PDB file of C-alpha atoms in Angstrom:
ATOM      1  CA  UNK V   1     -42.131 -37.679  59.075  1.00  0.00           C
ATOM      2  CA  UNK V   2     -43.288 -41.096  57.418  1.00  0.00           C
ATOM      3  CA  UNK V   3     -40.026 -42.208  55.330  1.00  0.00           C
ATOM      4  CA  UNK V   4     -42.083 -43.935  52.182  1.00  0.00           C
ATOM      5  CA  UNK V   5     -41.610 -47.504  51.750  1.00  0.00           C
ATOM      6  CA  UNK V   6     -38.605 -49.000  49.915  1.00  0.00           C
ATOM      7  CA  UNK V   7     -40.222 -50.317  46.560  1.00  0.00           C
ATOM      8  CA  UNK V   8     -39.670 -54.067  46.600  1.00  0.00           C
ATOM      9  CA  UNK V   9     -37.272 -55.974  43.687  1.00  0.00           C
ATOM     10  CA  UNK V  10     -37.044 -59.179  43.788  1.00  0.00           C
ATOM     11  CA  UNK V  11     -33.053 -60.819  43.581  1.00  0.00           C
ATOM     12  CA  UNK V  12     -32.258 -62.614  39.580  1.00  0.00           C
ATOM     13  CA  UNK V  13     -31.346 -65.859  42.046  1.00  0.00           C
ATOM     14  CA  UNK V  14     -34.752 -65.415  43.442  1.00  0.00           C
ATOM     15  CA  UNK V  15     -36.774 -64.789  40.628  1.00  0.00           C
ATOM     16  CA  UNK V  16     -35.192 -67.665  38.413  1.00  0.00           C
ATOM     17  CA  UNK V  17     -36.437 -70.255  41.677  1.00  0.00           C
ATOM     18  CA  UNK V  18     -39.770 -69.259  40.777  1.00  0.00           C
ATOM     19  CA  UNK V  19     -39.208 -69.872  37.478  1.00  0.00           C
ATOM     20  CA  UNK V  20     -38.391 -73.281  38.017  1.00  0.00           C
ATOM     21  CA  UNK V  21     -40.308 -73.811  40.609  1.00  0.00           C
ATOM     22  CA  UNK V  22     -43.377 -72.938  38.006  1.00  0.00           C
ATOM     23  CA  UNK V  23     -41.743 -75.295  35.318  1.00  0.00           C
ATOM     24  CA  UNK V  24     -41.802 -78.331  37.765  1.00  0.00           C
ATOM     25  CA  UNK V  25     -45.003 -78.185  38.873  1.00  0.00           C
ATOM     26  CA  UNK V  26     -45.753 -77.503  35.783  1.00  0.00           C
ATOM     27  CA  UNK V  27     -44.584 -81.454  34.920  1.00  0.00           C
ATOM     28  CA  UNK V  28     -47.705 -83.744  33.742  1.00  0.00           C
ATOM     29  CA  UNK V  29     -47.380 -87.615  35.568  1.00  0.00           C
ATOM     30  CA  UNK V  30     -45.062 -90.419  33.742  1.00  0.00           C
ATOM     31  CA  UNK V  31     -46.164 -93.456  32.797  1.00  0.00           C
ATOM     32  CA  UNK V  32     -43.432 -95.524  32.746  1.00  0.00           C
ATOM     33  CA  UNK V  33     -43.264 -99.699  31.477  1.00  0.00           C
ATOM     34  CA  UNK V  34     -39.957-100.925  31.097  1.00  0.00           C
ATOM     35  CA  UNK V  35     -38.918-104.749  30.522  1.00  0.00           C
ATOM     36  CA  UNK V  36     -35.687-106.899  31.340  1.00  0.00           C
ATOM     37  CA  UNK V  37     -34.735-110.431  32.435  1.00  0.00           C
ATOM     38  CA  UNK V  38     -33.078-111.328  34.814  1.00  0.00           C
ATOM     39  CA  UNK V  39     -29.918-108.879  36.099  1.00  0.00           C
ATOM     40  CA  UNK V  40     -29.514-106.702  33.010  1.00  0.00           C
ATOM     41  CA  UNK V  41     -25.634-105.217  33.567  1.00  0.00           C
ATOM     42  CA  UNK V  42     -25.225-101.882  35.088  1.00  0.00           C
ATOM     43  CA  UNK V  43     -22.050-101.255  34.084  1.00  0.00           C
ATOM     44  CA  UNK V  44     -19.914-100.955  30.483  1.00  0.00           C
ATOM     45  CA  UNK V  45     -19.890 -98.564  27.769  1.00  0.00           C
ATOM     46  CA  UNK V  46     -22.603 -97.718  25.981  1.00  0.00           C
ATOM     47  CA  UNK V  47     -23.558 -95.547  22.450  1.00  0.00           C
ATOM     48  CA  UNK V  48     -26.730 -94.107  22.078  1.00  0.00           C
ATOM     49  CA  UNK V  49     -28.186 -94.620  18.941  1.00  0.00           C
ATOM     50  CA  UNK V  50     -31.693 -94.002  16.299  1.00  0.00           C
ATOM     51  CA  UNK V  51     -33.925 -96.612  16.790  1.00  0.00           C
ATOM     52  CA  UNK V  52     -34.598 -97.679  12.870  1.00  0.00           C
ATOM     53  CA  UNK V  53     -38.024 -96.533  11.866  1.00  0.00           C
ATOM     54  CA  UNK V  54     -38.000 -93.572  14.667  1.00  0.00           C
ATOM     55  CA  UNK V  55     -41.098 -91.258  13.066  1.00  0.00           C
ATOM     56  CA  UNK V  56     -39.351 -88.425  14.426  1.00  0.00           C
ATOM     57  CA  UNK V  57     -35.647 -87.134  13.453  1.00  0.00           C
ATOM     58  CA  UNK V  58     -33.155 -84.400  12.610  1.00  0.00           C
ATOM     59  CA  UNK V  59     -32.882 -81.644  15.505  1.00  0.00           C
ATOM     60  CA  UNK V  60     -35.517 -82.644  18.064  1.00  0.00           C
ATOM     61  CA  UNK V  61     -33.946 -86.194  18.138  1.00  0.00           C
ATOM     62  CA  UNK V  62     -30.846 -85.072  19.177  1.00  0.00           C
ATOM     63  CA  UNK V  63     -31.967 -83.364  21.842  1.00  0.00           C
ATOM     64  CA  UNK V  64     -34.848 -86.983  23.395  1.00  0.00           C
ATOM     65  CA  UNK V  65     -30.441 -88.395  22.894  1.00  0.00           C
ATOM     66  CA  UNK V  66     -28.802 -86.596  24.851  1.00  0.00           C
ATOM     67  CA  UNK V  67     -30.857 -86.389  27.675  1.00  0.00           C
ATOM     68  CA  UNK V  68     -30.822 -90.549  27.441  1.00  0.00           C
ATOM     69  CA  UNK V  69     -27.454 -90.625  27.642  1.00  0.00           C
ATOM     70  CA  UNK V  70     -26.840 -88.214  30.287  1.00  0.00           C
ATOM     71  CA  UNK V  71     -29.600 -90.529  32.201  1.00  0.00           C
ATOM     72  CA  UNK V  72     -27.410 -93.475  31.450  1.00  0.00           C
ATOM     73  CA  UNK V  73     -24.178 -92.079  32.877  1.00  0.00           C
ATOM     74  CA  UNK V  74     -25.792 -90.913  35.918  1.00  0.00           C
ATOM     75  CA  UNK V  75     -27.095 -94.810  36.525  1.00  0.00           C
ATOM     76  CA  UNK V  76     -23.463 -95.963  35.630  1.00  0.00           C
ATOM     77  CA  UNK V  77     -22.856 -96.687  32.109  1.00  0.00           C
ATOM     78  CA  UNK V  78     -20.055 -94.790  30.283  1.00  0.00           C
ATOM     79  CA  UNK V  79     -21.390 -93.380  26.843  1.00  0.00           C
ATOM     80  CA  UNK V  80     -19.331 -94.049  24.336  1.00  0.00           C
ATOM     81  CA  UNK V  81     -19.190 -92.489  20.240  1.00  0.00           C
ATOM     82  CA  UNK V  82     -17.362 -95.742  19.533  1.00  0.00           C
ATOM     83  CA  UNK V  83     -18.627 -99.115  17.358  1.00  0.00           C
ATOM     84  CA  UNK V  84     -16.572-100.584  19.961  1.00  0.00           C
ATOM     85  CA  UNK V  85     -19.145 -99.990  22.348  1.00  0.00           C
ATOM     86  CA  UNK V  86     -19.936-102.949  24.889  1.00  0.00           C
ATOM     87  CA  UNK V  87     -23.819-101.434  24.714  1.00  0.00           C
ATOM     88  CA  UNK V  88     -26.087 -99.907  21.781  1.00  0.00           C
ATOM     89  CA  UNK V  89     -29.180 -98.113  23.522  1.00  0.00           C
ATOM     90  CA  UNK V  90     -31.779 -97.674  20.716  1.00  0.00           C
ATOM     91  CA  UNK V  91     -34.159 -94.054  21.086  1.00  0.00           C
ATOM     92  CA  UNK V  92     -37.431 -93.223  19.642  1.00  0.00           C
ATOM     93  CA  UNK V  93     -39.416 -90.162  20.446  1.00  0.00           C
ATOM     94  CA  UNK V  94     -42.381 -88.842  18.822  1.00  0.00           C
ATOM     95  CA  UNK V  95     -45.174 -86.328  20.271  1.00  0.00           C
ATOM     96  CA  UNK V  96     -48.922 -86.943  19.408  1.00  0.00           C
ATOM     97  CA  UNK V  97     -51.420 -84.165  18.847  1.00  0.00           C
ATOM     98  CA  UNK V  98     -55.164 -85.055  20.283  1.00  0.00           C
ATOM     99  CA  UNK V  99     -57.238 -82.192  19.440  1.00  0.00           C
ATOM    100  CA  UNK V 100     -60.153 -81.188  22.238  1.00  0.00           C
ATOM    101  CA  UNK V 101     -62.994 -83.494  21.784  1.00  0.00           C
ATOM    102  CA  UNK V 102     -66.028 -82.423  20.764  1.00  0.00           C
ATOM    103  CA  UNK V 103     -65.168 -79.025  20.292  1.00  0.00           C
ATOM    104  CA  UNK V 104     -67.974 -78.637  17.991  1.00  0.00           C
ATOM    105  CA  UNK V 105     -70.658 -78.589  21.100  1.00  0.00           C
ATOM    106  CA  UNK V 106     -69.444 -75.922  22.830  1.00  0.00           C
ATOM    107  CA  UNK V 107     -71.611 -73.385  22.887  1.00  0.00           C
ATOM    108  CA  UNK V 108     -70.640 -69.806  23.297  1.00  0.00           C
ATOM    109  CA  UNK V 109     -73.365 -68.555  24.248  1.00  0.00           C
ATOM    110  CA  UNK V 110     -75.974 -69.618  26.796  1.00  0.00           C
ATOM    111  CA  UNK V 111     -79.404 -68.582  28.053  1.00  0.00           C
ATOM    112  CA  UNK V 112     -80.738 -69.379  31.221  1.00  0.00           C
ATOM    113  CA  UNK V 113     -82.205 -68.364  34.544  1.00  0.00           C
ATOM    114  CA  UNK V 114     -80.549 -65.542  37.022  1.00  0.00           C
ATOM    115  CA  UNK V 115     -77.429 -64.077  36.503  1.00  0.00           C
ATOM    116  CA  UNK V 116     -74.380 -66.347  39.339  1.00  0.00           C
ATOM    117  CA  UNK V 117     -71.295 -65.941  38.654  1.00  0.00           C
ATOM    118  CA  UNK V 118     -70.444 -70.021  37.033  1.00  0.00           C
ATOM    119  CA  UNK V 119     -67.704 -72.242  36.441  1.00  0.00           C
ATOM    120  CA  UNK V 120     -66.147 -72.951  32.710  1.00  0.00           C
ATOM    121  CA  UNK V 121     -64.955 -69.629  32.161  1.00  0.00           C
ATOM    122  CA  UNK V 122     -68.995 -68.245  31.866  1.00  0.00           C
ATOM    123  CA  UNK V 123     -69.869 -65.001  33.138  1.00  0.00           C
ATOM    124  CA  UNK V 124     -73.657 -64.624  34.018  1.00  0.00           C
ATOM    125  CA  UNK V 125     -74.864 -60.595  32.521  1.00  0.00           C
ATOM    126  CA  UNK V 126     -78.276 -59.826  33.163  1.00  0.00           C
ATOM    127  CA  UNK V 127     -80.960 -61.859  32.617  1.00  0.00           C
ATOM    128  CA  UNK V 128     -78.591 -64.742  32.980  1.00  0.00           C
ATOM    129  CA  UNK V 129     -76.871 -64.710  29.453  1.00  0.00           C
ATOM    130  CA  UNK V 130     -73.713 -66.341  29.742  1.00  0.00           C
ATOM    131  CA  UNK V 131     -70.706 -65.397  27.487  1.00  0.00           C
ATOM    132  CA  UNK V 132     -67.816 -68.082  27.400  1.00  0.00           C
ATOM    133  CA  UNK V 133     -64.282 -65.917  28.271  1.00  0.00           C
ATOM    134  CA  UNK V 134     -62.299 -69.553  28.385  1.00  0.00           C
ATOM    135  CA  UNK V 135     -61.306 -68.571  24.663  1.00  0.00           C
ATOM    136  CA  UNK V 136     -60.696 -71.286  22.217  1.00  0.00           C
ATOM    137  CA  UNK V 137     -59.622 -74.938  24.090  1.00  0.00           C
ATOM    138  CA  UNK V 138     -56.451 -75.851  24.198  1.00  0.00           C
ATOM    139  CA  UNK V 139     -55.303 -79.599  22.471  1.00  0.00           C
ATOM    140  CA  UNK V 140     -52.900 -81.478  23.838  1.00  0.00           C
ATOM    141  CA  UNK V 141     -49.677 -83.017  23.030  1.00  0.00           C
ATOM    142  CA  UNK V 142     -48.609 -86.793  24.098  1.00  0.00           C
ATOM    143  CA  UNK V 143     -45.002 -87.346  23.929  1.00  0.00           C
ATOM    144  CA  UNK V 144     -43.905 -90.727  24.419  1.00  0.00           C
ATOM    145  CA  UNK V 145     -39.478 -91.897  24.703  1.00  0.00           C
ATOM    146  CA  UNK V 146     -39.047 -95.248  24.011  1.00  0.00           C
ATOM    147  CA  UNK V 147     -35.417 -97.026  25.167  1.00  0.00           C
ATOM    148  CA  UNK V 148     -33.668-100.361  23.991  1.00  0.00           C
ATOM    149  CA  UNK V 149     -29.857-101.703  25.108  1.00  0.00           C
ATOM    150  CA  UNK V 150     -28.899-104.174  23.229  1.00  0.00           C
ATOM    151  CA  UNK V 151     -25.677-106.367  23.519  1.00  0.00           C
ATOM    152  CA  UNK V 152     -23.160-105.053  20.686  1.00  0.00           C
ATOM    153  CA  UNK V 153     -21.678-109.424  20.689  1.00  0.00           C
ATOM    154  CA  UNK V 154     -24.958-110.571  19.787  1.00  0.00           C
ATOM    155  CA  UNK V 155     -27.870-108.487  19.584  1.00  0.00           C
ATOM    156  CA  UNK V 156     -30.084-109.936  22.162  1.00  0.00           C
ATOM    157  CA  UNK V 157     -31.716-107.056  24.248  1.00  0.00           C
ATOM    158  CA  UNK V 158     -30.998-107.076  27.304  1.00  0.00           C
ATOM    159  CA  UNK V 159     -33.686-103.902  28.834  1.00  0.00           C
ATOM    160  CA  UNK V 160     -36.173-101.924  26.479  1.00  0.00           C
ATOM    161  CA  UNK V 161     -38.601 -99.370  28.140  1.00  0.00           C
ATOM    162  CA  UNK V 162     -41.555 -96.398  27.680  1.00  0.00           C
ATOM    163  CA  UNK V 163     -42.024 -93.517  29.309  1.00  0.00           C
ATOM    164  CA  UNK V 164     -45.220 -91.450  27.700  1.00  0.00           C
ATOM    165  CA  UNK V 165     -46.593 -87.866  29.360  1.00  0.00           C
ATOM    166  CA  UNK V 166     -48.835 -85.297  28.376  1.00  0.00           C
ATOM    167  CA  UNK V 167     -49.361 -81.758  28.793  1.00  0.00           C
ATOM    168  CA  UNK V 168     -51.439 -79.025  27.939  1.00  0.00           C
ATOM    169  CA  UNK V 169     -50.747 -77.636  24.302  1.00  0.00           C
ATOM    170  CA  UNK V 170     -48.303 -74.596  24.895  1.00  0.00           C
ATOM    171  CA  UNK V 171     -47.903 -75.491  28.198  1.00  0.00           C
ATOM    172  CA  UNK V 172     -44.106 -75.626  29.911  1.00  0.00           C
ATOM    173  CA  UNK V 173     -44.684 -79.420  30.385  1.00  0.00           C
ATOM    174  CA  UNK V 174     -45.492 -79.900  26.614  1.00  0.00           C
ATOM    175  CA  UNK V 175     -41.917 -78.596  25.255  1.00  0.00           C
ATOM    176  CA  UNK V 176     -39.602 -80.768  24.171  1.00  0.00           C
ATOM    177  CA  UNK V 177     -36.771 -80.240  26.085  1.00  0.00           C
ATOM    178  CA  UNK V 178     -38.489 -80.171  29.350  1.00  0.00           C
ATOM    179  CA  UNK V 179     -39.992 -83.326  27.851  1.00  0.00           C
ATOM    180  CA  UNK V 180     -36.955 -85.017  26.843  1.00  0.00           C
ATOM    181  CA  UNK V 181     -35.184 -84.489  30.331  1.00  0.00           C
ATOM    182  CA  UNK V 182     -38.004 -85.843  32.469  1.00  0.00           C
ATOM    183  CA  UNK V 183     -39.158 -87.951  30.265  1.00  0.00           C
ATOM    184  CA  UNK V 184     -35.486 -90.046  30.455  1.00  0.00           C
ATOM    185  CA  UNK V 185     -35.084 -89.014  34.595  1.00  0.00           C
ATOM    186  CA  UNK V 186     -38.173 -91.023  35.034  1.00  0.00           C
ATOM    187  CA  UNK V 187     -37.698 -94.197  32.068  1.00  0.00           C
ATOM    188  CA  UNK V 188     -34.452 -94.787  33.423  1.00  0.00           C
ATOM    189  CA  UNK V 189     -34.415 -93.046  37.075  1.00  0.00           C
ATOM    190  CA  UNK V 190     -34.402 -96.207  39.793  1.00  0.00           C
ATOM    191  CA  UNK V 191     -32.893 -98.743  36.111  1.00  0.00           C
ATOM    192  CA  UNK V 192     -33.556-101.325  35.682  1.00  0.00           C
ATOM    193  CA  UNK V 193     -36.819-101.199  37.559  1.00  0.00           C
ATOM    194  CA  UNK V 194     -38.701-103.582  37.652  1.00  0.00           C
ATOM    195  CA  UNK V 195     -39.810-105.937  34.784  1.00  0.00           C
ATOM    196  CA  UNK V 196     -43.163-105.838  33.557  1.00  0.00           C
ATOM    197  CA  UNK V 197     -44.637-103.001  35.972  1.00  0.00           C
ATOM    198  CA  UNK V 198     -46.192 -99.587  34.202  1.00  0.00           C
ATOM    199  CA  UNK V 199     -45.365 -96.671  36.665  1.00  0.00           C
ATOM    200  CA  UNK V 200     -46.942 -93.678  37.260  1.00  0.00           C
ATOM    201  CA  UNK V 201     -43.615 -91.352  37.985  1.00  0.00           C
ATOM    202  CA  UNK V 202     -44.815 -87.876  39.018  1.00  0.00           C
TER     203      UNK V 202
END
């Protein structure tokens, strides 16, 4: 008698690991630029504050501010909410949506010779009438995180940097929570970094 093959049921831990792996691979490259003079401080109490004229405020800003605070602690600072902190890290972020370029030039139906299946979501039918099955194009979401560190005593900026990434609308990389953590990690990882150089972090 042939025994039935038991049904495979992946564990919750495995599912979670696969989900995290999927999120990790979905993150787009991040462009990072940093500036500083000499050897800026790497220890001391720092308070995280909103940068003046920050275009986006509210609950989403707190997500980015918290991510910056965590990364500052990783590189040696002590996060403090007290006004007597030695340094202040001013944080700003913005998210911009860019619609598909030349969207009006897309042709939902094309006529050609033959009935082959082509690239770009076109399915050949009969005598070469191709119907675009890819759906409406997705726009791009660009997220930028900027941080400036200043000495509280004299207000002099000792370090500043900017990290930018773009992701397809609706993708995991375009979600604020994931973008905040990745941008802060890329920006402050290897602090203080090489001044005046733009690098790509994947």
